[in-house]
PDB file of C-alpha atoms in Angstrom:
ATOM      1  CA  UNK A  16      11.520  -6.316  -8.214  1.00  0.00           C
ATOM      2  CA  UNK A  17      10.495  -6.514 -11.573  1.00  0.00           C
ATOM      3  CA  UNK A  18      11.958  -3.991 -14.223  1.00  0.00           C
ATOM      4  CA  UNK A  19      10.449  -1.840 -16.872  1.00  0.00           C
ATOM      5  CA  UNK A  20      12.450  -1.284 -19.976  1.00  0.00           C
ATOM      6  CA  UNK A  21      11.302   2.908 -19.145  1.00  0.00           C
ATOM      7  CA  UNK A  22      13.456   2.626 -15.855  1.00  0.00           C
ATOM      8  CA  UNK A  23       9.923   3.661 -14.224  1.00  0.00           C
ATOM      9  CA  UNK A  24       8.018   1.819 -12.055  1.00  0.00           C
ATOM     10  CA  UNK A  25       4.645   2.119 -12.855  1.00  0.00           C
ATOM     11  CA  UNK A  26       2.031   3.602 -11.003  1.00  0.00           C
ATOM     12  CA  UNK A  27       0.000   0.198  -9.409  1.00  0.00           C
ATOM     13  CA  UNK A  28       3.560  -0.621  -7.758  1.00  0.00           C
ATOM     14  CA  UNK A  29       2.339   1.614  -5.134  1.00  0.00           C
ATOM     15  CA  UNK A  30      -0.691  -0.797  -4.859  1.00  0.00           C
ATOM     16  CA  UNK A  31       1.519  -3.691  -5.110  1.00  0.00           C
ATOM     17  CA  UNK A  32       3.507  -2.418  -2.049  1.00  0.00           C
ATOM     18  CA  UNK A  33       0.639  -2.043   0.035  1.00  0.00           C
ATOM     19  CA  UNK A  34      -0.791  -5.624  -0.689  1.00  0.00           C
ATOM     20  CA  UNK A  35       2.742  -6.685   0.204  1.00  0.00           C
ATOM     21  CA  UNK A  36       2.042  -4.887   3.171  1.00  0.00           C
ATOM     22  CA  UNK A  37      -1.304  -6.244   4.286  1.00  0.00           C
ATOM     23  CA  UNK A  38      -0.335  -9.370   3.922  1.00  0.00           C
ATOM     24  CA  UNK A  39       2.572  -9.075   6.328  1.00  0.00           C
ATOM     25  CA  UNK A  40       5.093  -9.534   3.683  1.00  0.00           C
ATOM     26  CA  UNK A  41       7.262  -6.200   5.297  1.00  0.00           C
ATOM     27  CA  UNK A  42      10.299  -6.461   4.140  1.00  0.00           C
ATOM     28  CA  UNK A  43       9.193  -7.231   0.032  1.00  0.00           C
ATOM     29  CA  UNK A  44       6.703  -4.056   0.756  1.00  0.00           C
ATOM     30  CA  UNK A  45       9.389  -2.081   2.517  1.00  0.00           C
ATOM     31  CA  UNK A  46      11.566  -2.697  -0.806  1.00  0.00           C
ATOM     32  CA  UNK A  47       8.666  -1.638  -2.962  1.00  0.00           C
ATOM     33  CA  UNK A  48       8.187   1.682  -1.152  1.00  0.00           C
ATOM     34  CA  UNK A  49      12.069   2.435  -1.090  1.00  0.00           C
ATOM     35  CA  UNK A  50      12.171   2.091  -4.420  1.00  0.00           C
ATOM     36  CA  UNK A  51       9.018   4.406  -5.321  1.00  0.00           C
ATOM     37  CA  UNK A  52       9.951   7.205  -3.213  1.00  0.00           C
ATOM     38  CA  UNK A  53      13.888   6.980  -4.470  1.00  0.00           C
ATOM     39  CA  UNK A  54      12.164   7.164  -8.001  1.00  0.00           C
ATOM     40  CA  UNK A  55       9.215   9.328  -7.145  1.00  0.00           C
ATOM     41  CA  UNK A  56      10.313  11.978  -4.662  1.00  0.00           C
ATOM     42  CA  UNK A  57       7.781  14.342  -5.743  1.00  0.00           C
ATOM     43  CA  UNK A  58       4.960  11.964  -5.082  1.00  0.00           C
ATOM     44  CA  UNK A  59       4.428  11.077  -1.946  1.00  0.00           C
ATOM     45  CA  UNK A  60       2.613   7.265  -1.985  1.00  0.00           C
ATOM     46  CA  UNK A  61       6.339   6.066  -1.412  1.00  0.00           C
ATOM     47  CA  UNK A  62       6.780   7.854   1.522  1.00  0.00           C
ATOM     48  CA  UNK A  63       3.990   7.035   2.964  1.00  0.00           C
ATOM     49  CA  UNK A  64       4.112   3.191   2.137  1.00  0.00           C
ATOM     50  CA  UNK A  65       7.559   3.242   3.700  1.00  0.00           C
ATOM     51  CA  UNK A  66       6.185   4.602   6.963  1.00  0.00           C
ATOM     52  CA  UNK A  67       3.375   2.383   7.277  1.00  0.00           C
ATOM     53  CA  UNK A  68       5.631  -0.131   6.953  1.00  0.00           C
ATOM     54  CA  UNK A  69       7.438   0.413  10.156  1.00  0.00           C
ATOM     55  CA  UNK A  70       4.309   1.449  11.217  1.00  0.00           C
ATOM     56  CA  UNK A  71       2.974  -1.866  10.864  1.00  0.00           C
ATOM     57  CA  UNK A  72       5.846  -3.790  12.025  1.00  0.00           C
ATOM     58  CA  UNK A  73       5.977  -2.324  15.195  1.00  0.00           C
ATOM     59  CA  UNK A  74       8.990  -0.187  14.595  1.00  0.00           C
ATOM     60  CA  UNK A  75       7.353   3.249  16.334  1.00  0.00           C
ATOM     61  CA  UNK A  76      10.676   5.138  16.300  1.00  0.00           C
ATOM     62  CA  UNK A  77      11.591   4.344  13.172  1.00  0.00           C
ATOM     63  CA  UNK A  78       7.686   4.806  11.516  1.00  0.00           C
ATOM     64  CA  UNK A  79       7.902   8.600  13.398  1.00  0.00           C
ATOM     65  CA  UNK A  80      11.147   9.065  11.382  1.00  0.00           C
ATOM     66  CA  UNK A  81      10.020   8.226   8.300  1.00  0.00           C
ATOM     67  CA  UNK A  82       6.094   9.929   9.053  1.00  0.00           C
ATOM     68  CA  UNK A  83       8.547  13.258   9.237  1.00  0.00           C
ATOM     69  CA  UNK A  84      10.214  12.808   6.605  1.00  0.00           C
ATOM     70  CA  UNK A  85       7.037  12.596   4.611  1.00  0.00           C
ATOM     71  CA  UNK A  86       5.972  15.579   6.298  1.00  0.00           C
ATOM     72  CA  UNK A  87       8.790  17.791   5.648  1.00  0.00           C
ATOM     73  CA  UNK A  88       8.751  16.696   2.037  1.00  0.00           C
ATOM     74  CA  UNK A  89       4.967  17.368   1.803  1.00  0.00           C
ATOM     75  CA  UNK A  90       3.666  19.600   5.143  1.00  0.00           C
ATOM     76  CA  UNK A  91      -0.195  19.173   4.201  1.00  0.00           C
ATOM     77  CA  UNK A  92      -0.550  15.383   3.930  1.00  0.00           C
ATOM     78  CA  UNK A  93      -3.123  14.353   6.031  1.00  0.00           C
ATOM     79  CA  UNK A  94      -2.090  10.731   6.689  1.00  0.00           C
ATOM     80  CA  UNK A  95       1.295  11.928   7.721  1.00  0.00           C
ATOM     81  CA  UNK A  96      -0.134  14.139  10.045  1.00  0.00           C
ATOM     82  CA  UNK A  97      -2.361  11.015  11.239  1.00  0.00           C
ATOM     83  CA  UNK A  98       0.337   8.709  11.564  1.00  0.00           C
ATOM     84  CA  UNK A  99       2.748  10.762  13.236  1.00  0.00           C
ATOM     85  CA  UNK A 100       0.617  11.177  15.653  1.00  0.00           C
ATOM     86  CA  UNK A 101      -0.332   7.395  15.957  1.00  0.00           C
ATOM     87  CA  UNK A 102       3.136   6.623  16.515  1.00  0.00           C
ATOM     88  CA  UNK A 103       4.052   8.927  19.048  1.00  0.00           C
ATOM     89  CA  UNK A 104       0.929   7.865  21.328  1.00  0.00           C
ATOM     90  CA  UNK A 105       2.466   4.275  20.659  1.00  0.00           C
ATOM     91  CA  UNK A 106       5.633   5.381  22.062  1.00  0.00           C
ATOM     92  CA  UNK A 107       3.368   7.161  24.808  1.00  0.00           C
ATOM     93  CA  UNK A 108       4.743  10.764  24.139  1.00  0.00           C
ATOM     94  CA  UNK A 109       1.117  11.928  25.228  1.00  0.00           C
ATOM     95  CA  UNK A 110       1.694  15.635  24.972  1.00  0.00           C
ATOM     96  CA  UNK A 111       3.540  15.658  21.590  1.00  0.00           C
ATOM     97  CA  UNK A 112       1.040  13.379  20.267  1.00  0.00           C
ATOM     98  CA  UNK A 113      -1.664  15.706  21.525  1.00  0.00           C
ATOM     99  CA  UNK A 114      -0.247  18.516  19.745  1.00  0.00           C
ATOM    100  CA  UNK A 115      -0.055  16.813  16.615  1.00  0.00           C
ATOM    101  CA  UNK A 116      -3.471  15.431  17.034  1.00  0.00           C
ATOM    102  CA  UNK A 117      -4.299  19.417  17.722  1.00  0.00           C
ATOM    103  CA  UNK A 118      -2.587  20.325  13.652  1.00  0.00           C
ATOM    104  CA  UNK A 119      -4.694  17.940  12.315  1.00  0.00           C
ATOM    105  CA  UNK A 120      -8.153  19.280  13.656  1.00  0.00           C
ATOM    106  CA  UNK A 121      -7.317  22.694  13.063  1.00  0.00           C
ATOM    107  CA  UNK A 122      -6.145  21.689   9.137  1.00  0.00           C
ATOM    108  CA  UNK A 123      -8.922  18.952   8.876  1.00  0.00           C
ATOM    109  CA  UNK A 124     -11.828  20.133  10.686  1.00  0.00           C
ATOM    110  CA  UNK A 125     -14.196  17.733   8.879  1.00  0.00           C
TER     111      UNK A 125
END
């Protein structure tokens, strides 16, 4: 990864990641996101990244761990909420999933 004389990544590495990501490069992406949310913990794109990541790989348990981590750091985020729930119908844990699935409709009625 490249670096910047601040220390800092900047802010489009969070878009870099997720091209990394849609283009299947996972483990360059996963790297990306690692290093955002180690840098970043207040912001939450490099949580999220990171989970999509396993996500997207196929790695359900290990996406669920990182969609709660996102979600203890920041509670409200909608996506988390969304892919938590995605992951544990993946895994086929129908009634947790529902309940999650329940959160997010009552939070995000729209």
């Amino acid at each position: 990864m490249k670096q910047y004389p601040s220390g800092q990544i900047p802010a489009n590495e969070a878009s870099r990641g997720h091209a990394l990501l849609n283009l299947g490069r996972y483990d360059e992406a996963e790297r990306v996101f690692e290093c955002y949310k180690d840098r970043y913990p207040d912001k939450p794109q490099g949580y999220l990244g990171y989970a999509r990541t396993a996500f997207k790989r196929g790695d359900q348990e290990t996406a669920l761990e990182r969609w709660d981590a996102l979600l203890e750091r920041f509670p409200d985020h909608e996506d988390g909420l969304s892919g938590k729930g995605h992951a544990l119908l993946n895994l086929g844990r129908y009634d947790e999933a529902e309940r999650v699935f329940e959160c997010y409709k009552d939070r995000y009625p729209d």
